[in-house]
Backbone as CSV, one residue per row, in Angstrom:
resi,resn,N_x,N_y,N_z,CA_x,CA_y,CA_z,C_x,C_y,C_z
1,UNK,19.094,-19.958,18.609,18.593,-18.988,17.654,17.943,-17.836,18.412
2,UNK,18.373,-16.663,18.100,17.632,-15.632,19.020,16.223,-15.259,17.739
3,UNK,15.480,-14.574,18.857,13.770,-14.085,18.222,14.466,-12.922,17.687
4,UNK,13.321,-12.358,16.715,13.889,-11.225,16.168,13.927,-9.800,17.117
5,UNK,12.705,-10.108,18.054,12.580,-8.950,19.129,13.668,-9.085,20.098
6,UNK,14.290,-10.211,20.320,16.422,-9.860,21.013,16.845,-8.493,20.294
7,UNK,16.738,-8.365,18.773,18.178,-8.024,18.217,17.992,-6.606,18.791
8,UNK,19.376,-6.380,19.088,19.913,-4.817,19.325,20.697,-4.445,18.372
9,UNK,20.692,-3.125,17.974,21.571,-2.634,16.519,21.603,-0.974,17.406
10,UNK,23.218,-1.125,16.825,23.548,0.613,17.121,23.505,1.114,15.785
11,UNK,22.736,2.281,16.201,22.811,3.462,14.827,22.758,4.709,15.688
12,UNK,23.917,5.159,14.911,24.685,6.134,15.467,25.185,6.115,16.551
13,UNK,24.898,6.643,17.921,25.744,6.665,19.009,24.959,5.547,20.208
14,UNK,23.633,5.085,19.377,22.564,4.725,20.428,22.639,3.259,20.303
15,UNK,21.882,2.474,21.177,21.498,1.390,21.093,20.127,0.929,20.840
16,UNK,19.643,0.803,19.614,18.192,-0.080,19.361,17.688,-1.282,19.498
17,UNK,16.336,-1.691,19.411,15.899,-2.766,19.255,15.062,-2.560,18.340
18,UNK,14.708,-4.014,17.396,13.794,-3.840,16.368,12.628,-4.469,16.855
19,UNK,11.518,-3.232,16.382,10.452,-3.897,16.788,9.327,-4.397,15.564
20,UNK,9.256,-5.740,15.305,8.779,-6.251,14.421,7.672,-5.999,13.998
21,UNK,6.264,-5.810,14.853,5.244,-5.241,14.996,5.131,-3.772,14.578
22,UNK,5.949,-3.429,14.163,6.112,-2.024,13.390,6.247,-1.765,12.477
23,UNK,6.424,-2.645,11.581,6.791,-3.016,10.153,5.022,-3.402,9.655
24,UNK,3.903,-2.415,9.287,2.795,-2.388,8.517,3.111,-2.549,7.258
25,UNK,3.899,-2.206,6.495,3.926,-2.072,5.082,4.522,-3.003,4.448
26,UNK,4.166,-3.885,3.197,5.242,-4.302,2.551,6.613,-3.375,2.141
27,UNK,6.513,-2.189,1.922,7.531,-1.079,1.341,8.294,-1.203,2.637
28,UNK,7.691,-1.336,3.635,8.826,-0.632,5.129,9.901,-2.499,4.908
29,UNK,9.222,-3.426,4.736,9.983,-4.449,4.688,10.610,-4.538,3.641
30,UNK,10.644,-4.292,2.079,11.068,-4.091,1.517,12.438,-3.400,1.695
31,UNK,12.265,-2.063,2.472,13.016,-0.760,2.713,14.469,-1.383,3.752
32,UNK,13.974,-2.626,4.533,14.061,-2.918,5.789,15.725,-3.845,5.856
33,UNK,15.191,-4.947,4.125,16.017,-5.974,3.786,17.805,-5.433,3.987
34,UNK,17.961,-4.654,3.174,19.393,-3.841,2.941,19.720,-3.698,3.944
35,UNK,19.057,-2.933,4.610,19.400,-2.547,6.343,19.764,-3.328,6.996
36,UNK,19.090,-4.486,6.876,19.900,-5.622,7.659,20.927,-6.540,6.987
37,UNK,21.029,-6.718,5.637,22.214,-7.169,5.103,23.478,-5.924,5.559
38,UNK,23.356,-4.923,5.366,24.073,-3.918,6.353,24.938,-4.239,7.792
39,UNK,23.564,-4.278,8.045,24.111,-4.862,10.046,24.963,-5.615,9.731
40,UNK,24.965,-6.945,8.794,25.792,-8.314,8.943,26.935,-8.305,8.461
41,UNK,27.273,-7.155,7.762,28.256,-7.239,6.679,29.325,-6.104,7.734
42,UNK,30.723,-6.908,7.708,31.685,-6.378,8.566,32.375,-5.391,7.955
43,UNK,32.444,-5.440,6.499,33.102,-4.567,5.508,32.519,-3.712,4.577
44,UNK,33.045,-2.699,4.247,32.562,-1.591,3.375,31.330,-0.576,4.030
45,UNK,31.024,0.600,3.864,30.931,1.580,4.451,29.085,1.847,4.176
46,UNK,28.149,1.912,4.822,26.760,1.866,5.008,26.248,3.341,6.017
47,UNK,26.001,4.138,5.568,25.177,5.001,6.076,23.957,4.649,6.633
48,UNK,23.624,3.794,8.359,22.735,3.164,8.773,21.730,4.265,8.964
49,UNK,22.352,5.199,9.487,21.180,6.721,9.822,20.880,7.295,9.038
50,UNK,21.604,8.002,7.949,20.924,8.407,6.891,20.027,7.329,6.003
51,UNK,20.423,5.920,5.985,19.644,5.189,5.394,17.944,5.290,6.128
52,UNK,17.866,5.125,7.436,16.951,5.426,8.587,15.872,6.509,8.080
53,UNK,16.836,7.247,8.082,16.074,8.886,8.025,15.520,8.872,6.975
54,UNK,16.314,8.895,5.892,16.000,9.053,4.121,14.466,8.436,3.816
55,UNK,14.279,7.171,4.473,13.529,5.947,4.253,12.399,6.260,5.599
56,UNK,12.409,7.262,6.381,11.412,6.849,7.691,11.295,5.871,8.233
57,UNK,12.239,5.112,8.505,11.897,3.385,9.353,12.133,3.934,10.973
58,UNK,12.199,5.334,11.426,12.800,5.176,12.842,11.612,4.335,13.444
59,UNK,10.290,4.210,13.288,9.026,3.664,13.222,9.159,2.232,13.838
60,UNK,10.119,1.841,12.986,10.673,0.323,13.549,11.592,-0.388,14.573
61,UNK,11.997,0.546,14.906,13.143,0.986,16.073,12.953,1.739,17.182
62,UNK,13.101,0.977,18.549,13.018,1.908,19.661,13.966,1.591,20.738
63,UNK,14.514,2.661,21.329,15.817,3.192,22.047,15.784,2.476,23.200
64,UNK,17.196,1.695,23.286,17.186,0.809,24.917,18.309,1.431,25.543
């Protein structure tokens, strides 16, 4: 089982990591859920960056 501080996620051209400790808000976790049913889902079409942006989570994410 990997920790949640492993996961790497590309959005857009980059490579992230989520950083858990960044997530203060219930709303940012709230905001957060989709996003990652997103990541998992191999099919149908998800705007990860505009979802990002729209929502302010870059907060939770930092560039490896």
């Amino acid at each position: 089982m990997r920790a949640v501080e492993d996961l790497h996620f590309h959005i857009g051209d980059k490579a992230y990591t989520f950083e858990p400790e960044a997530v203060t808000t219930r709303s940012d976790l709230a905001l957060l859920l989709p996003l990652f049913m997103a990541f998992t889902q191999t099919r149908g079409a998800f705007d990860v960056e505009g979802y990002v942006d729209r929502h302010a989570l870059w907060h939770c994410f930092h560039a490896v």
